[in-house]
Each structure stands twice: as structure tokens, then as C-alpha cells.
Short mmCIF file of C-alpha atoms in Angstrom, two decimals:
data_model
loop_
_atom_site.label_atom_id
_atom_site.label_comp_id
_atom_site.label_asym_id
_atom_site.label_seq_id
_atom_site.Cartn_x
_atom_site.Cartn_y
_atom_site.Cartn_z
CA UNK A 1 -185.92 -142.41 -2.32
CA UNK A 2 -186.59 -139.88 0.41
CA UNK A 3 -183.53 -138.36 2.04
CA UNK A 4 -183.05 -137.52 5.69
CA UNK A 5 -182.67 -133.93 6.87
CA UNK A 6 -179.01 -134.67 7.63
CA UNK A 7 -178.37 -136.01 4.12
CA UNK A 8 -180.08 -133.01 2.60
CA UNK A 9 -178.15 -130.56 4.74
CA UNK A 10 -174.87 -132.17 3.76
CA UNK A 11 -175.84 -132.18 0.08
CA UNK A 12 -176.92 -128.52 0.16
CA UNK A 13 -173.80 -127.39 2.00
CA UNK A 14 -171.56 -129.10 -0.54
CA UNK A 15 -173.43 -127.63 -3.50
CA UNK A 16 -173.45 -124.14 -1.98
CA UNK A 17 -169.69 -124.28 -1.45
CA UNK A 18 -169.22 -125.33 -5.11
CA UNK A 19 -168.44 -128.94 -4.34
CA UNK A 20 -170.11 -132.02 -5.83
CA UNK A 21 -172.76 -133.59 -3.60
CA UNK A 22 -174.40 -136.99 -4.03
CA UNK A 23 -177.35 -135.50 -5.89
CA UNK A 24 -178.63 -132.28 -7.35
CA UNK A 25 -180.67 -130.67 -4.56
CA UNK A 26 -184.21 -129.62 -5.49
CA UNK A 27 -185.14 -126.19 -4.15
CA UNK A 28 -188.84 -125.34 -4.05
CA UNK A 29 -190.00 -121.89 -5.12
CA UNK A 30 -193.70 -122.73 -4.70
CA UNK A 31 -195.02 -119.90 -2.54
CA UNK A 32 -197.56 -120.24 0.28
CA UNK A 33 -200.27 -118.84 -2.02
CA UNK A 34 -199.63 -121.77 -4.38
CA UNK A 35 -199.75 -124.22 -1.48
CA UNK A 36 -203.07 -122.74 -0.31
CA UNK A 37 -204.71 -123.23 -3.69
CA UNK A 38 -203.09 -126.62 -4.23
CA UNK A 39 -204.44 -127.85 -0.88
CA UNK A 40 -207.92 -126.60 -1.79
CA UNK A 41 -208.23 -123.70 0.65
CA UNK A 42 -209.75 -120.35 -0.19
CA UNK A 43 -206.93 -117.89 -0.95
CA UNK A 44 -208.71 -114.83 0.42
CA UNK A 45 -209.51 -116.50 3.73
CA UNK A 46 -206.37 -118.59 4.21
CA UNK A 47 -203.95 -115.69 3.82
CA UNK A 48 -205.37 -114.26 7.05
CA UNK A 49 -204.59 -117.45 8.92
CA UNK A 50 -200.94 -118.60 9.21
CA UNK A 51 -202.08 -121.97 10.63
CA UNK A 52 -203.99 -122.72 7.41
CA UNK A 53 -200.96 -121.72 5.33
CA UNK A 54 -198.85 -124.15 7.33
CA UNK A 55 -201.43 -126.95 6.83
CA UNK A 56 -201.43 -126.21 3.10
CA UNK A 57 -197.63 -126.31 2.98
CA UNK A 58 -197.70 -129.63 4.82
CA UNK A 59 -199.95 -131.04 2.06
CA UNK A 60 -197.68 -129.59 -0.63
CA UNK A 61 -194.54 -131.04 0.98
CA UNK A 62 -196.29 -134.42 1.22
CA UNK A 63 -197.12 -134.51 -2.49
CA UNK A 64 -194.43 -132.48 -4.24
CA UNK A 65 -190.79 -133.49 -3.85
CA UNK A 66 -188.22 -130.98 -2.71
CA UNK A 67 -185.08 -130.95 -0.57
CA UNK A 68 -185.16 -127.33 0.46
CA UNK A 69 -187.46 -124.34 0.61
CA UNK A 70 -187.82 -121.07 2.45
CA UNK A 71 -190.05 -118.06 2.05
CA UNK A 72 -191.89 -115.35 3.95
CA UNK A 73 -195.37 -114.46 2.67
CA UNK A 74 -196.78 -110.95 2.86
CA UNK A 75 -199.68 -111.25 5.29
CA UNK A 76 -202.75 -109.08 4.52
CA UNK A 77 -203.36 -108.70 8.28
CA UNK A 78 -200.03 -106.88 8.56
CA UNK A 79 -200.68 -104.47 5.69
CA UNK A 80 -204.33 -103.84 6.62
CA UNK A 81 -203.28 -103.09 10.19
CA UNK A 82 -200.47 -100.75 9.25
CA UNK A 83 -202.51 -99.08 6.49
CA UNK A 84 -199.75 -99.41 3.91
CA UNK A 85 -199.86 -97.44 0.65
CA UNK A 86 -196.89 -99.45 -0.61
CA UNK A 87 -198.28 -102.98 -0.14
CA UNK A 88 -202.01 -103.30 -0.64
CA UNK A 89 -204.07 -106.51 -0.29
CA UNK A 90 -206.20 -106.98 -3.42
CA UNK A 91 -209.94 -106.91 -2.73
CA UNK A 92 -210.74 -110.10 -4.68
CA UNK A 93 -208.27 -112.51 -3.05
CA UNK A 94 -206.14 -110.60 -0.50
CA UNK A 95 -203.06 -111.06 -2.65
CA UNK A 96 -200.71 -108.25 -1.61
CA UNK A 97 -199.91 -105.90 -4.51
CA UNK A 98 -197.11 -103.35 -4.71
CA UNK A 99 -198.16 -100.14 -6.47
CA UNK A 100 -195.55 -97.57 -7.50
CA UNK A 101 -194.98 -95.19 -4.58
CA UNK A 102 -192.68 -92.29 -3.77
CA UNK A 103 -191.72 -92.17 -0.12
CA UNK A 104 -188.90 -89.67 -0.57
CA UNK A 105 -189.00 -86.54 -2.72
CA UNK A 106 -185.99 -85.52 -4.81
CA UNK A 107 -185.44 -82.44 -2.67
CA UNK A 108 -185.26 -84.62 0.46
CA UNK A 109 -182.12 -86.52 -0.57
CA UNK A 110 -179.84 -84.47 1.70
CA UNK A 111 -182.06 -85.16 4.69
CA UNK A 112 -181.90 -88.89 3.90
CA UNK A 113 -178.14 -88.91 3.34
CA UNK A 114 -177.52 -87.16 6.68
CA UNK A 115 -179.51 -89.64 8.81
CA UNK A 116 -181.36 -92.26 6.72
CA UNK A 117 -183.19 -93.91 9.61
CA UNK A 118 -184.43 -90.60 11.00
CA UNK A 119 -185.59 -89.56 7.55
CA UNK A 120 -187.41 -92.87 7.09
CA UNK A 121 -189.24 -92.48 10.40
CA UNK A 122 -190.04 -88.77 10.13
CA UNK A 123 -190.58 -88.30 6.41
CA UNK A 124 -191.05 -91.56 4.50
CA UNK A 125 -193.17 -93.51 6.98
CA UNK A 126 -195.91 -90.87 7.29
CA UNK A 127 -196.27 -90.89 3.49
CA UNK A 128 -196.38 -94.63 3.02
CA UNK A 129 -198.02 -95.53 6.33
CA UNK A 130 -200.17 -92.51 7.32
CA UNK A 131 -202.03 -94.51 10.01
CA UNK A 132 -198.77 -94.96 11.92
CA UNK A 133 -198.03 -91.25 11.85
CA UNK A 134 -201.31 -90.00 13.29
CA UNK A 135 -200.56 -87.68 16.19
CA UNK A 136 -200.99 -88.50 19.87
CA UNK A 137 -201.91 -91.79 21.46
CA UNK A 138 -203.85 -93.00 18.41
CA UNK A 139 -200.67 -93.05 16.31
CA UNK A 140 -198.85 -94.85 19.12
CA UNK A 141 -201.58 -97.48 19.34
CA UNK A 142 -201.61 -97.93 15.56
CA UNK A 143 -197.87 -98.54 15.63
CA UNK A 144 -198.33 -101.10 18.37
CA UNK A 145 -201.12 -102.81 16.41
CA UNK A 146 -198.86 -102.97 13.37
CA UNK A 147 -195.99 -104.46 15.36
CA UNK A 148 -198.24 -106.99 17.08
CA UNK A 149 -199.81 -108.06 13.77
CA UNK A 150 -196.35 -108.49 12.28
CA UNK A 151 -194.96 -110.47 15.22
CA UNK A 152 -198.09 -112.59 15.56
CA UNK A 153 -198.27 -113.56 11.88
CA UNK A 154 -194.58 -114.27 11.45
CA UNK A 155 -194.15 -116.16 14.73
CA UNK A 156 -197.13 -118.43 14.03
CA UNK A 157 -196.07 -119.05 10.45
CA UNK A 158 -192.38 -119.66 11.12
CA UNK A 159 -193.13 -121.88 14.13
CA UNK A 160 -195.50 -124.02 12.06
CA UNK A 161 -193.13 -124.12 9.12
CA UNK A 162 -190.29 -125.32 11.35
CA UNK A 163 -192.51 -128.16 12.59
CA UNK A 164 -193.49 -129.39 9.14
CA UNK A 165 -189.93 -128.86 7.89
CA UNK A 166 -188.84 -131.26 10.61
CA UNK A 167 -191.63 -133.70 9.76
CA UNK A 168 -190.67 -133.85 6.07
CA UNK A 169 -186.93 -133.36 6.55
CA UNK A 170 -187.02 -130.30 4.31
CA UNK A 171 -184.32 -127.71 4.88
CA UNK A 172 -185.08 -124.03 5.07
CA UNK A 173 -182.18 -122.47 3.19
CA UNK A 174 -183.30 -118.90 3.60
CA UNK A 175 -183.60 -116.68 6.65
CA UNK A 176 -184.21 -112.98 6.30
CA UNK A 177 -184.13 -110.73 3.27
CA UNK A 178 -182.43 -107.43 2.59
CA UNK A 179 -181.91 -105.32 -0.52
CA UNK A 180 -178.97 -103.97 -2.46
CA UNK A 181 -178.51 -100.39 -1.19
CA UNK A 182 -179.40 -98.89 -4.58
CA UNK A 183 -182.59 -100.98 -4.83
CA UNK A 184 -183.64 -99.90 -1.35
CA UNK A 185 -183.47 -96.28 -2.48
CA UNK A 186 -185.20 -97.12 -5.75
CA UNK A 187 -188.08 -99.31 -4.59
CA UNK A 188 -190.14 -97.50 -1.96
CA UNK A 189 -188.18 -94.30 -1.47
CA UNK A 190 -187.86 -92.77 -4.94
CA UNK A 191 -189.91 -95.30 -6.92
CA UNK A 192 -189.00 -96.62 -10.37
CA UNK A 193 -189.92 -93.37 -12.14
CA UNK A 194 -188.17 -91.14 -9.62
CA UNK A 195 -184.95 -93.12 -9.50
CA UNK A 196 -184.83 -93.38 -13.30
CA UNK A 197 -184.86 -89.57 -13.44
CA UNK A 198 -182.32 -89.27 -10.61
CA UNK A 199 -179.85 -91.48 -12.46
CA UNK A 200 -179.63 -88.80 -15.13
CA UNK A 201 -180.38 -85.61 -13.19
CA UNK A 202 -178.81 -86.14 -9.79
CA UNK A 203 -176.43 -89.13 -9.83
CA UNK A 204 -174.17 -87.71 -7.11
CA UNK A 205 -176.96 -87.56 -4.53
CA UNK A 206 -178.30 -90.93 -5.61
CA UNK A 207 -174.84 -92.43 -5.15
CA UNK A 208 -174.53 -90.78 -1.73
CA UNK A 209 -177.97 -92.14 -0.78
CA UNK A 210 -176.92 -95.68 -1.73
CA UNK A 211 -173.75 -95.26 0.34
CA UNK A 212 -175.78 -93.99 3.30
CA UNK A 213 -178.08 -97.04 2.97
CA UNK A 214 -175.28 -99.60 3.15
CA UNK A 215 -174.90 -99.53 6.98
CA UNK A 216 -178.68 -99.97 7.32
CA UNK A 217 -178.70 -103.08 5.14
CA UNK A 218 -175.67 -104.51 6.91
CA UNK A 219 -177.24 -103.97 10.31
CA UNK A 220 -180.60 -105.33 9.16
CA UNK A 221 -179.12 -108.48 7.67
CA UNK A 222 -177.33 -109.27 10.91
CA UNK A 223 -180.49 -108.80 12.97
CA UNK A 224 -182.69 -110.88 10.65
CA UNK A 225 -180.15 -113.67 10.30
CA UNK A 226 -178.13 -113.51 13.52
CA UNK A 227 -176.13 -116.71 13.06
CA UNK A 228 -173.68 -116.72 10.16
CA UNK A 229 -173.23 -120.06 8.39
CA UNK A 230 -173.79 -121.88 5.14
CA UNK A 231 -177.47 -122.56 5.88
CA UNK A 232 -179.75 -120.62 6.12
CA UNK A 233 -178.72 -117.95 3.65
CA UNK A 234 -179.66 -114.31 3.60
CA UNK A 235 -181.86 -113.50 0.58
CA UNK A 236 -181.14 -110.48 -1.65
CA UNK A 237 -183.38 -109.91 -4.66
CA UNK A 238 -181.86 -107.49 -7.20
CA UNK A 239 -184.36 -105.28 -9.00
CA UNK A 240 -182.97 -102.38 -10.99
CA UNK A 241 -179.87 -103.52 -12.95
CA UNK A 242 -181.71 -104.87 -15.99
CA UNK A 243 -183.36 -101.46 -16.39
CA UNK A 244 -180.06 -99.52 -16.08
CA UNK A 245 -177.35 -98.61 -18.55
CA UNK A 246 -174.15 -100.55 -17.88
CA UNK A 247 -172.18 -97.36 -17.14
CA UNK A 248 -174.80 -96.29 -14.55
CA UNK A 249 -174.78 -99.75 -13.02
CA UNK A 250 -171.01 -99.63 -12.70
CA UNK A 251 -171.01 -96.27 -10.98
CA UNK A 252 -174.22 -96.22 -8.96
CA UNK A 253 -175.26 -99.81 -8.27
CA UNK A 254 -172.29 -102.12 -8.17
CA UNK A 255 -169.92 -100.48 -5.63
CA UNK A 256 -172.25 -100.51 -2.60
CA UNK A 257 -173.75 -103.85 -3.55
CA UNK A 258 -170.35 -105.50 -3.96
CA UNK A 259 -169.11 -104.00 -0.71
CA UNK A 260 -172.18 -105.32 1.11
CA UNK A 261 -171.70 -108.81 -0.36
CA UNK A 262 -168.04 -108.86 0.67
CA UNK A 263 -168.84 -107.76 4.23
CA UNK A 264 -171.42 -110.50 4.76
CA UNK A 265 -169.23 -113.18 3.19
CA UNK A 266 -166.29 -112.07 5.36
CA UNK A 267 -168.58 -112.49 8.38
CA UNK A 268 -169.29 -116.09 7.37
CA UNK A 269 -172.70 -115.68 5.75
CA UNK A 270 -174.11 -117.35 2.68
CA UNK A 271 -176.09 -115.05 0.40
CA UNK A 272 -178.85 -116.20 -1.93
CA UNK A 273 -178.86 -113.45 -4.54
CA UNK A 274 -181.70 -113.33 -7.06
CA UNK A 275 -180.39 -111.89 -10.33
CA UNK A 276 -183.72 -110.83 -11.77
CA UNK A 277 -184.24 -110.70 -15.55
CA UNK A 278 -181.14 -111.04 -17.74
CA UNK A 279 -177.59 -110.42 -16.45
CA UNK A 280 -175.59 -111.18 -19.58
CA UNK A 281 -174.26 -107.60 -19.73
CA UNK A 282 -172.88 -107.93 -16.22
CA UNK A 283 -171.02 -111.26 -16.26
CA UNK A 284 -167.65 -109.51 -15.95
CA UNK A 285 -168.80 -107.97 -12.67
CA UNK A 286 -170.28 -111.24 -11.42
CA UNK A 287 -166.91 -112.91 -11.77
CA UNK A 288 -165.94 -110.92 -8.69
CA UNK A 289 -168.61 -112.67 -6.60
CA UNK A 290 -166.98 -114.65 -3.79
CA UNK A 291 -167.60 -118.24 -2.69
CA UNK A 292 -170.59 -118.34 -0.37
CA UNK A 293 -172.93 -116.77 -2.90
CA UNK A 294 -175.87 -118.76 -4.28
CA UNK A 295 -176.52 -117.04 -7.59
CA UNK A 296 -180.17 -117.48 -8.46
CA UNK A 297 -180.89 -116.65 -12.11
CA UNK A 298 -184.14 -115.93 -13.85
CA UNK A 299 -183.48 -115.63 -17.59
CA UNK A 300 -179.79 -116.43 -18.03
CA UNK A 301 -178.72 -119.60 -19.81
CA UNK A 302 -177.35 -121.93 -17.14
CA UNK A 303 -174.69 -123.35 -19.45
CA UNK A 304 -173.23 -119.90 -20.03
CA UNK A 305 -173.56 -118.94 -16.37
CA UNK A 306 -171.84 -122.15 -15.34
CA UNK A 307 -168.93 -121.37 -17.62
CA UNK A 308 -168.66 -117.71 -16.65
CA UNK A 309 -169.09 -117.78 -12.87
CA UNK A 310 -169.67 -121.42 -11.90
CA UNK A 311 -166.19 -121.91 -10.47
CA UNK A 312 -166.69 -119.36 -7.70
CA UNK A 313 -170.37 -119.42 -6.90
CA UNK A 314 -173.16 -121.93 -6.61
CA UNK A 315 -175.81 -121.40 -9.30
CA UNK A 316 -179.53 -122.11 -9.37
CA UNK A 317 -182.75 -121.11 -11.14
CA UNK A 318 -183.74 -120.59 -14.77
CA UNK A 319 -186.27 -123.43 -15.10
CA UNK A 320 -189.14 -121.54 -16.81
CA UNK A 321 -192.33 -121.89 -14.80
CA UNK A 322 -194.31 -120.94 -17.92
CA UNK A 323 -193.55 -124.45 -19.17
CA UNK A 324 -195.24 -125.94 -16.12
CA UNK A 325 -198.35 -124.01 -17.10
CA UNK A 326 -198.37 -124.51 -20.84
CA UNK A 327 -196.44 -127.65 -21.81
CA UNK A 328 -196.87 -131.38 -21.57
CA UNK A 329 -195.37 -133.42 -18.77
CA UNK A 330 -192.73 -134.89 -21.09
CA UNK A 331 -191.75 -131.49 -22.48
CA UNK A 332 -191.36 -130.21 -18.92
CA UNK A 333 -189.15 -133.16 -18.00
CA UNK A 334 -187.05 -132.73 -21.17
CA UNK A 335 -186.41 -129.09 -20.23
CA UNK A 336 -185.33 -130.09 -16.72
CA UNK A 337 -182.91 -132.63 -18.22
CA UNK A 338 -181.50 -130.00 -20.59
CA UNK A 339 -180.80 -127.57 -17.74
CA UNK A 340 -179.32 -130.20 -15.42
CA UNK A 341 -177.03 -131.47 -18.19
CA UNK A 342 -175.66 -127.95 -18.59
CA UNK A 343 -175.54 -126.75 -15.00
CA UNK A 344 -174.96 -129.76 -12.78
CA UNK A 345 -171.61 -131.25 -13.91
CA UNK A 346 -169.01 -130.90 -11.16
CA UNK A 347 -171.51 -129.73 -8.53
CA UNK A 348 -172.12 -126.20 -7.28
CA UNK A 349 -175.69 -126.33 -8.56
CA UNK A 350 -179.19 -126.35 -7.08
CA UNK A 351 -182.21 -127.12 -9.27
CA UNK A 352 -184.81 -124.39 -9.01
CA UNK A 353 -187.48 -122.55 -10.98
CA UNK A 354 -186.79 -119.19 -12.65
CA UNK A 355 -189.14 -117.37 -10.30
CA UNK A 356 -191.61 -117.97 -7.50
CA UNK A 357 -194.71 -120.01 -8.31
CA UNK A 358 -197.50 -117.88 -6.92
CA UNK A 359 -200.79 -119.45 -7.95
CA UNK A 360 -202.21 -122.57 -9.57
CA UNK A 361 -202.43 -120.58 -12.81
CA UNK A 362 -198.61 -120.42 -12.82
CA UNK A 363 -197.97 -124.16 -12.76
CA UNK A 364 -200.02 -127.31 -13.25
CA UNK A 365 -199.38 -129.44 -10.13
CA UNK A 366 -198.97 -132.62 -12.21
CA UNK A 367 -196.14 -130.98 -14.16
CA UNK A 368 -194.44 -129.62 -11.04
CA UNK A 369 -194.65 -133.05 -9.38
CA UNK A 370 -193.26 -134.78 -12.48
CA UNK A 371 -190.35 -132.35 -12.84
CA UNK A 372 -189.43 -132.43 -9.14
CA UNK A 373 -189.42 -136.23 -9.05
CA UNK A 374 -187.50 -136.44 -12.30
CA UNK A 375 -184.77 -134.10 -11.02
CA UNK A 376 -184.48 -136.07 -7.80
CA UNK A 377 -184.09 -139.36 -9.70
CA UNK A 378 -182.02 -138.09 -12.62
CA UNK A 379 -179.79 -135.66 -10.74
CA UNK A 380 -177.50 -138.27 -9.22
CA UNK A 381 -173.76 -137.71 -9.47
CA UNK A 382 -172.03 -140.94 -10.50
CA UNK B 1 -169.54 -100.78 9.85
CA UNK B 2 -171.59 -98.81 12.33
CA UNK B 3 -175.09 -97.45 11.96
CA UNK B 4 -175.68 -94.07 13.52
CA UNK B 5 -179.03 -92.36 13.91
CA UNK B 6 -180.32 -89.66 16.16
CA UNK B 7 -183.43 -91.77 16.75
CA UNK B 8 -181.75 -95.00 17.81
CA UNK B 9 -180.66 -95.10 21.43
CA UNK B 10 -177.93 -97.73 21.39
CA UNK B 11 -175.61 -98.14 24.37
CA UNK B 12 -172.30 -97.86 22.58
CA UNK B 13 -169.35 -96.18 24.27
CA UNK B 14 -171.44 -94.19 26.70
CA UNK B 15 -174.49 -95.36 28.69
CA UNK B 16 -177.99 -94.61 27.44
CA UNK B 17 -179.61 -91.71 29.24
CA UNK B 18 -181.07 -92.85 32.58
CA UNK B 19 -178.59 -95.70 33.15
CA UNK B 20 -175.33 -95.85 35.07
CA UNK B 21 -172.04 -97.11 33.58
CA UNK B 22 -171.78 -99.75 36.33
CA UNK B 23 -175.03 -101.35 35.09
CA UNK B 24 -173.53 -102.05 31.68
CA UNK B 25 -173.24 -105.82 32.21
CA UNK B 26 -176.90 -106.05 33.17
CA UNK B 27 -178.74 -103.66 30.89
CA UNK B 28 -176.65 -102.95 27.80
CA UNK B 29 -177.50 -106.09 25.82
CA UNK B 30 -181.27 -106.14 26.51
CA UNK B 31 -181.54 -102.43 25.73
CA UNK B 32 -179.63 -102.78 22.49
CA UNK B 33 -181.79 -105.75 21.48
CA UNK B 34 -184.89 -103.57 21.84
CA UNK B 35 -183.30 -100.99 19.56
CA UNK B 36 -182.42 -103.73 17.08
CA UNK B 37 -186.01 -104.96 16.92
CA UNK B 38 -187.37 -101.42 16.64
CA UNK B 39 -184.95 -100.74 13.80
CA UNK B 40 -185.78 -104.03 12.05
CA UNK B 41 -189.52 -103.46 12.34
CA UNK B 42 -189.38 -99.97 10.84
CA UNK B 43 -187.10 -101.21 8.08
CA UNK B 44 -189.47 -104.11 7.34
CA UNK B 45 -192.04 -101.52 6.28
CA UNK B 46 -189.66 -100.14 3.67
CA UNK B 47 -189.16 -103.05 1.27
#
């Protein structure tokens, strides 16, 4: 039975606010690159053309059941135009890769802490995007090209996606993405290696840098998702905690992240937070998460998560996409049943994979179709 | 929570250079929206 957009919206809103809807909503994490390959288009060519990605997504939505989706691909046009060192389209298929980079040197922390945006523009950008920092009119034109490529790709893609979302009645539950302040410093500024050293050698400056980043993330979130509400949520993937010691997490990561979460929730936002890897060590902290958070888990057992934090926050995730690649259809369905039986009782749950499905190698379509349809049929609250 | 940067020219308490206080109703919002988009674009390059 296909649901209307209104029914799906109602169902999603209830689940997000920890109530019990009619059914367990099915959230798709199949990325545009998966849709392209599934629909039979050439990945290298299609990623340069948002219209083809939209056509591919249309085909995917026609064949593979879901109630909600939402994503933003990294377009090779954007990263070729801006000459990024941080995001590089792979020669073979234009899949955008993220090599380890260092945009900010350890001795530049004070400059960043004093005026983060100025430091980003004057110091970090020229390192990671040298084309945009060329002197004179050429640099100005390169910056314009980069902005135009970005606007053009995103506008065409989002416009098309809205159309097919309407056609299929599929709800986009995500608008805009930001980072935890610590992760923002870690990812492209100091890099994994740099930040791992800073945690031990210069924690005070690292902490101050995370604090200085908080207003940037708050401002950015409000620009990217200007209308607070239950749907669409603001997406926040969390990167570093599983690689940190608990005592470092408590001191350096948690305070600015928690403050940011509280500010957005107080403003009426819903946050879809991706707790990457395993968060077992941090459940005591997660109990402080307020209602309005969609906690998306990768490796954590959903039964345990439900018990620990399920009263306050909506939970989703943890269905292992490796099963869709390696196991039989029945084994895949059995796993979906196991997770639903643990996580769905009482509501406050969205069915979802443990991570994004990027390519056909990640998931056999017949298994993904079988699991999605099973969840839709089985996940009925009686 | 307010974001301050030497490079962002928001019309906050005082007018942006080149504009008169009496034009606030007309120009403040469009000017600040430009700064917002500039800020968001630069930030989009950083994660």
C-alpha cells in the first residue's frame, strides 16, 4: 500500500517526536551515485549532469520503496571548478574523494581563534583552494566560476528532486548539513593527524578553536535551513568521537557540540545526528540529548540504544548494508525483522541503513527492494 | 549567539559603509542576505 505525502509527513513527525505512528517509516540512504548505477547510467558522465541524477532517482523511487529521503551529492563540476585539494573527483568515475589535508597549521590557532572566518578566507582557503586565491582579476573570476558552478548544480538538482519527491509522495527529511564544532576544526583545518596531536599537545587552543567555531556553525545552520520545524531536519554527521579517549571527548568535544544542539532545539529545529561508528562509551552523555533529535546510529545495537536513550530521542539506522551485498534475500529480511522488533515498539523509530549506500557494489538491488517492502508491510503498529 | 568577523559587512547596529541610517528599512535585509550567502558559500568549501 502506497501512502500519500500527507500520511507520510504525519507518520514521520510522530516518530521524530517519539510518538507511535501508524507504521515504521522507511528512510532511504541510497545515494545519487547508487541511483545512477541502478538506473543504468554511466557514473562518470551522470555525475556532471544533475538532470540525469534526478532521472535516475525517479527510477529508484519508482522501484524501491521508501517514505523519506534526502541527500546532497558532491558534484565533480563544483570541485573541478574550484580546484579543491580537499575534495577530488576520482579519474576513473568522478566519484569525489576526500584526501587528508591540513588547512590550518598548529601555529595558526591564535589567528583562527581571534577571527575564524577571516582566517578561513585568508589562510585556509588559499591552501585548500589555490585557484580561488590567485591574485588580481583571475582569482576573482575563479571565485565567481566556483560560486556559479555550486549554485547551478545545487539549484538544478534540488529543483528536480522536489518535483520527483512530489510525484512519488516521498518526504525530504533533511535540509542542510553542518558539523560539530570540534569536527569542523578536525576535518579540513587540522586534519586527522594534526588534531590527534593537538589533543595531547595543545588541548587549550583546540578547545578555544572549537568554541570559536560554534557561532559559525550556528549561523550556517540557520542560513542553510532557514525555517525551523520538525521536517526537514538539519544534518550533523559526527566524525571524531570514536577515535578519541572518553576524557578528551568530555572536555574537548562534548561541550560545544551539546551547546550547539541545545541552541538549535530551542529555536525549534529537528536535528538528524549521525553517530558514526560505535557510541557505547558515550551513552551517559547521549541521555542529555533533547527531544527533537533523530539519532542515527551506525554500529550500535538498536535494542540497547532504545533502552538507553529511546525515551527522549527518535532513533534510526544500524541495518548493515554489508548484508544487502553478501546475504540472501531471506537473511536480509530476517535481519530487518530482528532490528524492528527491538527498536520499533512504542514508536520513536525510523527504519534506515547503517550508512549511505554509495554504489551497486554496496547493495544488491533485489535485496534492498525486498527489505524495504518487508519493513513497510511488517512495520505496522497494531 | 552572534558571529563577528572583520570580513563580513553585516548591517547590525550601525549602517554599512556607504548607506544612510534612514535607508535601513530598504537596504538592510537585502545587504545582510548577500553577506549570509557569501558566508555560506565560503563555509561550504570547508567541510
